[in-house]
Short mmCIF file of C-alpha atoms in Angstrom, two decimals:
data_model
loop_
_atom_site.label_atom_id
_atom_site.label_comp_id
_atom_site.label_asym_id
_atom_site.label_seq_id
_atom_site.Cartn_x
_atom_site.Cartn_y
_atom_site.Cartn_z
CA UNK A 174 50.71 182.12 88.57
CA UNK A 175 54.62 181.60 89.24
CA UNK A 176 56.52 184.75 87.91
CA UNK A 177 58.22 182.38 84.61
CA UNK A 178 54.34 181.91 83.88
CA UNK A 179 53.85 186.01 83.78
CA UNK A 180 56.46 186.72 81.60
CA UNK A 181 55.48 184.45 78.72
CA UNK A 182 58.52 181.76 79.56
CA UNK A 183 58.52 177.83 79.13
CA UNK A 184 54.83 176.93 82.52
CA UNK A 185 57.43 174.40 85.51
CA UNK A 186 54.87 172.40 87.01
CA UNK A 187 57.55 171.55 89.12
CA UNK A 188 56.90 173.08 92.13
CA UNK A 189 52.75 173.82 92.12
CA UNK A 190 52.75 168.94 92.06
CA UNK A 191 54.51 169.31 94.91
CA UNK A 192 52.24 171.15 96.85
CA UNK A 193 49.40 168.30 95.36
CA UNK A 194 51.18 166.02 97.36
CA UNK A 195 48.83 165.68 100.04
CA UNK A 196 46.00 165.24 97.55
CA UNK A 197 47.61 162.49 95.62
CA UNK A 198 48.91 160.97 99.04
CA UNK A 199 45.35 160.56 99.64
CA UNK A 200 43.91 159.33 96.01
CA UNK A 201 46.60 156.89 96.32
CA UNK A 202 46.03 155.30 99.70
CA UNK A 203 41.73 155.29 98.90
CA UNK A 204 42.59 153.35 96.08
CA UNK A 205 45.16 150.88 98.39
CA UNK A 206 42.06 150.41 100.76
CA UNK A 207 39.85 149.53 97.70
CA UNK A 208 41.29 147.71 95.44
CA UNK A 209 39.11 145.56 92.43
CA UNK A 210 39.89 143.25 89.80
CA UNK A 211 40.20 143.68 86.01
CA UNK A 212 36.63 143.48 84.52
CA UNK A 213 35.49 145.13 88.06
CA UNK A 214 36.56 148.86 87.96
CA UNK A 215 32.89 150.25 88.81
CA UNK A 216 34.14 152.13 92.45
CA UNK A 217 37.79 153.30 91.25
CA UNK A 218 35.95 154.51 88.03
CA UNK A 219 33.07 156.57 89.64
CA UNK A 220 35.89 157.37 92.22
CA UNK A 221 37.88 158.50 89.73
CA UNK A 222 34.67 160.10 87.41
CA UNK A 223 33.93 161.97 90.94
CA UNK A 224 37.56 164.37 91.50
CA UNK A 225 37.82 164.54 87.52
CA UNK A 226 34.34 166.56 88.02
CA UNK A 227 35.51 168.79 91.18
CA UNK A 228 38.69 169.94 88.80
CA UNK A 229 35.92 171.84 85.97
CA UNK A 230 36.27 168.37 83.96
CA UNK A 231 33.96 166.44 82.09
CA UNK A 232 34.57 162.63 82.80
CA UNK A 233 33.57 160.04 79.61
CA UNK A 234 32.50 156.61 80.35
CA UNK A 235 31.60 153.57 78.95
CA UNK A 236 28.11 150.89 78.37
CA UNK A 237 30.23 147.68 78.89
CA UNK A 238 33.09 148.75 80.27
CA UNK A 239 34.64 150.00 82.83
CA UNK A 240 37.45 153.36 82.77
CA UNK A 241 36.66 156.71 81.96
CA UNK A 242 38.27 159.66 80.59
CA UNK A 243 38.53 163.72 80.34
CA UNK A 244 40.38 165.97 78.15
CA UNK A 245 41.75 169.49 78.88
CA UNK A 246 42.02 172.04 76.66
CA UNK A 247 40.70 172.49 73.78
CA UNK A 248 42.11 172.32 70.34
CA UNK A 249 42.82 169.70 67.16
CA UNK A 250 46.28 168.66 68.40
CA UNK A 251 46.17 165.79 71.28
CA UNK A 252 47.76 164.23 73.61
CA UNK A 253 46.73 161.01 76.09
CA UNK A 254 48.48 160.33 78.86
CA UNK A 255 47.66 157.09 80.23
CA UNK A 256 47.24 155.23 84.01
CA UNK A 257 46.09 151.63 84.12
CA UNK A 258 43.41 150.97 87.82
CA UNK A 259 42.98 147.48 88.10
CA UNK A 260 44.26 145.77 90.81
CA UNK A 261 45.59 141.09 91.13
CA UNK A 262 44.32 138.77 92.55
CA UNK A 263 47.10 139.24 95.80
CA UNK A 264 46.49 138.35 99.36
CA UNK A 265 48.20 141.81 100.99
CA UNK A 266 51.11 141.53 103.50
CA UNK A 267 52.22 145.32 103.93
CA UNK A 268 50.89 145.47 107.25
CA UNK A 269 50.33 149.44 106.06
CA UNK A 270 47.56 151.00 108.12
CA UNK A 271 45.37 151.48 104.36
CA UNK A 272 46.45 147.77 103.65
CA UNK A 273 43.50 146.49 101.18
CA UNK A 274 39.41 146.05 102.69
CA UNK A 275 38.87 143.31 99.77
CA UNK A 276 40.30 140.02 100.95
CA UNK A 277 42.58 138.38 98.12
CA UNK A 278 42.54 141.95 96.17
CA UNK A 279 45.76 143.87 96.32
CA UNK A 280 47.64 146.53 94.02
CA UNK A 281 50.24 144.41 94.16
CA UNK A 282 51.26 145.61 91.03
CA UNK A 283 51.53 150.23 91.73
CA UNK A 284 48.11 150.87 89.42
CA UNK A 285 46.66 153.19 92.61
CA UNK A 286 49.93 155.11 92.07
CA UNK A 287 49.29 155.89 88.87
CA UNK A 288 45.62 156.21 88.97
CA UNK A 289 47.09 158.63 92.09
CA UNK A 290 49.32 160.26 89.81
CA UNK A 291 46.67 161.35 86.52
CA UNK A 292 44.88 162.91 88.82
CA UNK A 293 47.49 164.85 90.38
CA UNK A 294 48.46 165.72 86.88
CA UNK A 295 44.51 166.28 86.34
CA UNK A 296 44.88 169.17 88.66
CA UNK A 297 47.96 171.13 87.61
CA UNK A 298 46.90 170.56 83.38
CA UNK A 299 43.13 171.78 84.66
CA UNK A 300 44.90 174.92 86.51
CA UNK A 301 46.62 176.19 83.10
CA UNK A 302 43.91 174.71 80.32
CA UNK A 303 43.99 178.41 78.89
CA UNK A 304 48.08 178.19 78.16
CA UNK A 305 47.54 174.43 76.99
CA UNK A 306 48.54 174.21 72.93
CA UNK A 307 45.60 171.96 72.35
CA UNK A 308 44.10 169.05 73.96
CA UNK A 309 45.47 166.17 76.76
CA UNK A 310 43.03 163.43 77.21
CA UNK A 311 43.49 161.68 80.61
CA UNK A 312 42.27 157.93 79.98
CA UNK A 313 42.08 155.69 83.18
CA UNK A 314 42.02 152.28 81.39
CA UNK A 315 40.70 148.93 82.76
CA UNK A 316 41.55 145.75 83.45
CA UNK A 317 45.17 146.13 81.70
CA UNK A 318 46.74 143.55 83.60
CA UNK A 319 44.46 140.68 81.15
CA UNK A 320 46.49 141.60 78.57
CA UNK A 321 44.18 142.81 76.20
CA UNK A 322 42.52 146.26 78.41
CA UNK A 323 43.95 148.92 76.81
CA UNK A 324 42.38 147.29 72.96
CA UNK A 325 38.80 148.67 73.84
CA UNK A 326 39.83 151.43 74.12
CA UNK A 327 42.04 151.88 70.88
CA UNK A 328 38.43 150.56 68.96
CA UNK A 329 37.00 152.42 70.74
CA UNK A 330 38.89 155.46 68.91
CA UNK A 331 40.12 157.20 71.91
CA UNK A 332 44.57 157.47 70.96
CA UNK A 333 42.99 158.55 67.41
CA UNK A 334 45.10 161.95 66.21
CA UNK A 335 46.96 161.35 68.75
CA UNK A 336 50.50 163.73 68.26
CA UNK A 337 52.17 160.53 71.24
CA UNK A 338 50.51 159.05 74.02
CA UNK A 339 52.39 159.01 77.51
CA UNK A 340 52.29 156.26 80.00
CA UNK A 341 54.40 155.78 83.36
CA UNK A 342 55.13 152.58 86.16
CA UNK A 343 55.82 152.74 89.45
CA UNK A 344 59.20 149.59 89.36
CA UNK A 345 60.36 147.39 92.70
CA UNK A 346 63.49 147.15 90.59
CA UNK A 347 64.52 151.02 90.51
CA UNK A 348 65.66 153.03 93.39
CA UNK A 349 63.45 155.94 94.23
CA UNK A 350 63.30 158.73 93.26
CA UNK A 351 64.79 157.81 89.73
CA UNK A 352 63.41 158.12 86.17
CA UNK A 353 63.90 156.10 83.74
CA UNK A 354 63.07 157.14 80.25
CA UNK A 355 64.88 155.71 77.53
CA UNK A 356 63.88 155.47 74.07
CA UNK A 357 63.70 151.98 71.71
CA UNK A 358 62.57 148.46 73.08
CA UNK A 359 61.45 148.77 76.51
CA UNK A 360 59.07 145.79 77.10
CA UNK A 361 58.15 142.38 75.93
CA UNK A 362 55.18 141.12 73.60
CA UNK A 363 53.24 138.99 75.40
CA UNK A 364 51.86 135.83 73.54
CA UNK A 365 49.95 133.20 74.47
CA UNK A 366 49.30 129.96 73.41
CA UNK A 367 47.54 126.06 74.69
CA UNK A 368 48.56 122.71 73.06
CA UNK A 369 47.21 120.00 72.69
CA UNK A 370 48.39 116.20 72.24
CA UNK A 371 46.04 113.36 71.24
CA UNK A 372 47.44 110.05 71.67
CA UNK A 373 45.47 106.88 73.02
CA UNK A 374 44.75 105.45 76.43
CA UNK A 375 45.53 101.87 77.19
CA UNK A 376 46.37 100.00 80.70
CA UNK A 377 50.25 101.56 82.56
CA UNK A 378 50.85 97.72 82.19
CA UNK A 379 50.48 97.06 78.42
CA UNK A 380 51.81 101.66 77.26
CA UNK A 381 52.13 99.25 73.54
CA UNK A 382 48.31 99.21 73.19
CA UNK A 383 48.23 103.17 73.42
CA UNK A 384 50.24 106.31 72.56
CA UNK A 385 51.06 108.30 75.31
CA UNK A 386 50.58 111.65 75.28
CA UNK A 387 52.06 112.50 78.67
CA UNK A 388 55.43 110.70 76.95
CA UNK A 389 54.72 113.58 74.00
CA UNK A 390 54.02 115.98 75.92
CA UNK A 391 57.53 115.53 78.10
CA UNK A 392 59.40 115.52 74.55
CA UNK A 393 57.50 118.27 73.26
CA UNK A 394 58.46 120.48 76.28
CA UNK A 395 62.39 120.11 75.32
CA UNK A 396 61.64 120.26 71.64
CA UNK A 397 60.26 123.71 71.94
CA UNK A 398 63.37 124.74 74.04
CA UNK A 399 65.23 124.03 70.36
CA UNK A 400 63.44 126.85 69.01
CA UNK A 401 64.85 129.95 71.55
CA UNK A 402 68.46 128.48 71.06
CA UNK A 403 68.16 126.93 67.33
CA UNK A 404 66.17 129.12 65.85
CA UNK A 405 66.07 132.27 67.57
CA UNK A 406 68.98 134.88 66.58
CA UNK A 407 70.62 135.01 69.48
CA UNK A 408 71.06 138.77 69.04
CA UNK A 409 67.24 138.46 69.29
CA UNK A 410 65.15 138.62 72.97
CA UNK A 411 63.14 134.87 73.24
CA UNK A 412 60.78 134.18 75.60
CA UNK A 413 59.04 130.45 75.50
CA UNK A 414 57.77 128.95 78.39
CA UNK A 415 55.06 126.17 79.31
CA UNK A 416 53.18 127.47 82.77
CA UNK A 417 50.14 125.05 82.53
CA UNK A 418 50.30 121.37 81.97
CA UNK A 419 46.81 119.31 82.85
CA UNK A 420 46.56 114.67 81.62
CA UNK A 421 45.60 111.87 82.98
CA UNK A 422 42.90 109.96 83.95
CA UNK A 423 44.27 107.61 87.05
CA UNK A 424 47.84 106.07 88.12
CA UNK A 425 47.62 102.86 85.94
CA UNK A 426 46.60 104.37 82.43
CA UNK A 427 47.96 105.80 79.43
CA UNK A 428 46.66 108.95 79.33
CA UNK A 429 44.87 109.87 75.89
CA UNK A 430 45.14 114.05 76.17
CA UNK A 431 47.63 116.15 77.44
CA UNK A 432 46.59 120.30 78.06
CA UNK A 433 49.93 123.49 78.15
CA UNK A 434 49.34 126.22 78.18
CA UNK A 435 52.51 129.24 77.53
CA UNK A 436 53.32 132.42 76.82
CA UNK A 437 55.99 133.70 74.04
CA UNK A 438 57.63 136.93 74.58
CA UNK A 439 59.82 139.33 72.45
CA UNK A 440 61.10 142.86 71.81
CA UNK A 441 61.88 141.93 68.64
CA UNK A 442 58.21 142.60 65.99
CA UNK A 443 60.20 140.85 63.36
CA UNK A 444 60.75 137.51 65.44
CA UNK A 445 57.70 137.54 66.48
CA UNK A 446 56.02 137.18 63.52
CA UNK A 447 57.67 134.09 63.34
CA UNK A 448 57.44 131.90 66.34
CA UNK A 449 54.26 130.58 65.51
CA UNK A 450 55.15 129.16 62.74
CA UNK A 451 58.00 127.93 64.63
CA UNK A 452 55.97 126.45 67.21
CA UNK A 453 53.65 124.90 65.20
CA UNK A 454 56.44 122.88 62.81
CA UNK A 455 57.56 121.80 66.67
CA UNK A 456 54.42 121.14 67.74
CA UNK A 457 52.55 119.03 64.87
CA UNK A 458 56.39 116.87 64.01
CA UNK A 459 57.41 116.33 67.62
CA UNK A 460 53.94 114.43 68.99
CA UNK A 461 54.52 113.05 65.30
CA UNK A 462 57.25 111.09 66.19
CA UNK A 463 55.34 109.30 69.25
CA UNK A 464 52.58 108.25 67.22
CA UNK A 465 50.34 111.26 69.19
CA UNK A 466 49.17 114.33 67.45
CA UNK A 467 49.43 117.53 68.01
CA UNK A 468 47.53 120.50 67.58
CA UNK A 469 48.19 124.89 68.83
CA UNK A 470 46.03 127.25 69.83
CA UNK A 471 47.29 130.50 69.41
CA UNK A 472 46.70 134.07 70.94
CA UNK A 473 47.57 137.54 69.82
CA UNK A 474 48.23 140.23 72.50
CA UNK A 475 50.71 143.23 73.11
CA UNK A 476 52.58 144.37 70.65
CA UNK A 477 56.40 145.26 71.99
CA UNK A 478 56.83 148.16 74.12
CA UNK A 479 58.50 150.43 71.44
CA UNK A 480 59.30 154.15 73.18
CA UNK A 481 59.30 156.40 70.10
CA UNK A 482 62.76 158.96 69.82
CA UNK A 483 61.72 162.62 69.52
CA UNK A 484 58.93 162.09 72.17
CA UNK A 485 61.19 160.66 74.69
CA UNK A 486 64.22 162.97 74.17
CA UNK A 487 61.33 165.37 74.88
CA UNK A 488 60.20 163.09 78.08
CA UNK A 489 63.64 163.24 78.75
CA UNK A 490 64.09 167.33 78.97
CA UNK A 491 61.43 167.37 81.30
CA UNK A 492 61.87 164.74 84.23
CA UNK A 493 64.73 166.92 84.46
CA UNK A 494 63.74 170.27 84.40
CA UNK A 495 61.47 169.47 87.10
CA UNK A 496 63.49 166.97 89.21
CA UNK A 497 67.20 168.29 88.16
CA UNK A 498 69.46 165.59 85.85
CA UNK A 499 70.67 163.49 88.15
CA UNK A 500 67.57 162.18 88.08
CA UNK A 501 67.37 159.85 85.33
CA UNK A 502 69.35 156.48 86.08
CA UNK A 503 69.66 153.54 83.48
CA UNK A 504 67.52 150.60 83.57
CA UNK A 505 68.11 147.64 81.40
CA UNK A 506 64.94 146.76 79.20
CA UNK A 507 62.63 144.18 79.93
CA UNK A 508 60.93 140.83 79.46
CA UNK A 509 57.52 141.55 81.16
CA UNK A 510 54.57 142.56 78.32
CA UNK A 511 52.27 146.52 78.54
CA UNK A 512 49.42 146.62 77.10
CA UNK A 513 50.64 150.03 76.77
CA UNK A 514 51.63 148.89 72.71
CA UNK A 515 48.38 149.48 71.50
CA UNK A 516 47.92 152.27 72.00
CA UNK A 517 51.51 152.58 70.42
CA UNK A 518 49.59 151.65 67.31
CA UNK A 519 48.59 155.16 66.60
CA UNK A 520 51.15 157.32 67.99
CA UNK A 521 53.95 157.13 68.98
CA UNK A 522 54.36 156.55 72.43
CA UNK A 523 56.58 156.63 75.93
CA UNK A 524 56.47 154.81 78.71
CA UNK A 525 58.33 155.89 81.95
CA UNK A 526 59.44 153.97 85.25
CA UNK A 527 59.06 155.55 88.43
CA UNK A 528 61.86 153.96 90.86
CA UNK A 529 59.89 152.62 93.29
CA UNK A 530 62.48 150.69 95.78
CA UNK A 531 63.47 152.19 98.55
CA UNK A 532 66.20 150.72 101.32
CA UNK A 533 65.39 153.02 103.89
CA UNK A 534 61.82 152.48 104.74
CA UNK A 535 62.01 148.87 103.94
CA UNK A 536 60.01 149.37 100.92
CA UNK A 537 62.09 146.85 98.40
CA UNK A 538 59.64 143.97 97.19
CA UNK A 539 58.88 143.67 93.63
CA UNK A 540 55.82 144.89 90.70
CA UNK A 541 52.34 141.94 91.76
CA UNK A 542 54.51 140.73 95.65
CA UNK A 543 52.53 140.29 98.21
CA UNK A 544 54.09 143.30 100.19
CA UNK A 545 55.26 145.61 97.44
CA UNK A 546 54.64 149.42 97.97
CA UNK A 547 55.53 152.33 95.88
CA UNK A 548 57.69 155.06 97.82
CA UNK A 549 55.29 157.77 97.70
CA UNK A 550 57.51 160.50 97.08
CA UNK A 551 57.58 158.93 93.50
CA UNK A 552 53.93 160.04 92.57
CA UNK A 553 54.33 163.68 93.00
CA UNK A 554 56.84 163.62 90.78
CA UNK A 555 54.54 161.37 88.41
CA UNK A 556 52.31 163.63 88.70
CA UNK A 557 53.85 166.84 87.97
CA UNK A 558 55.75 164.47 85.06
CA UNK A 559 52.38 163.57 83.31
CA UNK A 560 51.83 167.39 82.40
CA UNK A 561 54.67 169.00 82.14
CA UNK A 562 54.95 166.08 78.83
CA UNK A 563 51.79 166.94 77.96
CA UNK A 564 52.50 170.57 78.04
CA UNK A 565 55.80 170.89 76.58
CA UNK A 566 54.95 168.21 73.54
CA UNK A 567 51.14 170.24 72.33
CA UNK A 568 53.81 173.61 72.86
CA UNK A 569 56.48 172.36 70.99
CA UNK A 570 56.85 175.13 68.82
CA UNK A 571 58.96 173.59 65.34
CA UNK A 572 55.80 170.29 64.85
CA UNK A 573 52.89 170.48 63.89
#
């Protein structure tokens, strides 16, 4: 135990986390060698459970879902720390000696780093469980890349009663060893849709005998973008993108059906609530202009990630106390999404970004790239920040 702790002063996890760096790197490289896709993280969950048991913690698993959690400390006051554990269907091209051994599967988003950092935090917190002003719940989440992996845990009550929830993401656009923690809008919602355009088939030499679903779909693609440019307040971020289009049977047949799939992203909860209605109106009315019928199926997935002001301030103070005032770097909010927002429906949330970009070592690729690598120097920092945030929140004197 360090001298500050002996005097009853605020505990600082920096030095202890740094001493754990070799263990955290070992865990991260195990995960990187053995990546598993969403909903398939059997061995990853087993490895994490074994590591938690080594620390004297009790892992809690689920009969019908991978992932697991463990509690450190005791009492009603609870802070939830979350890391995701699934990988992506990407063929790795990093050339690392710890590269993926599972062909076509790679930790290209950095979830291997997240899981390792939270295991490091588990060790730090377990060593000081008697000094926590409550309980820390360590959640290792399955299937984040599915857009709704977190929803299961929320439905199981894992976040119920939490004072706050904290998550981190290694980020290929942010220079290592910097950290970004800012209040307010940070990531967008992710809602997906399917559009079916129904026409009438005919021979291509006589298009007047049919209703061309492909032409109607082409008109729809253009019309949909007027939602962004004319329906939406230009001060609000909004992206509507169509990523799939399927239609037609043969080169000389007028297509009777086209199916398109896309996604909607926005930082604004108010805008999000209006987009489905706007889109349905455009789909139905535009298709009818071409004599076709347009049908919309709309699915709501994660809402925007919006960092709570108070707990963001605590997280910033924790980072500065660990790494000094220069550790905090600015970063624009991103149009990418995160199912971390499901937990924010239950408790105030803070989502931080850990710098993964390091030009000196050639780590210049963004998340989801086949060459993406996280700067391992950030691992002990992430572990320390997880632990420090939880400790500071539970030992905050002026809030219940």
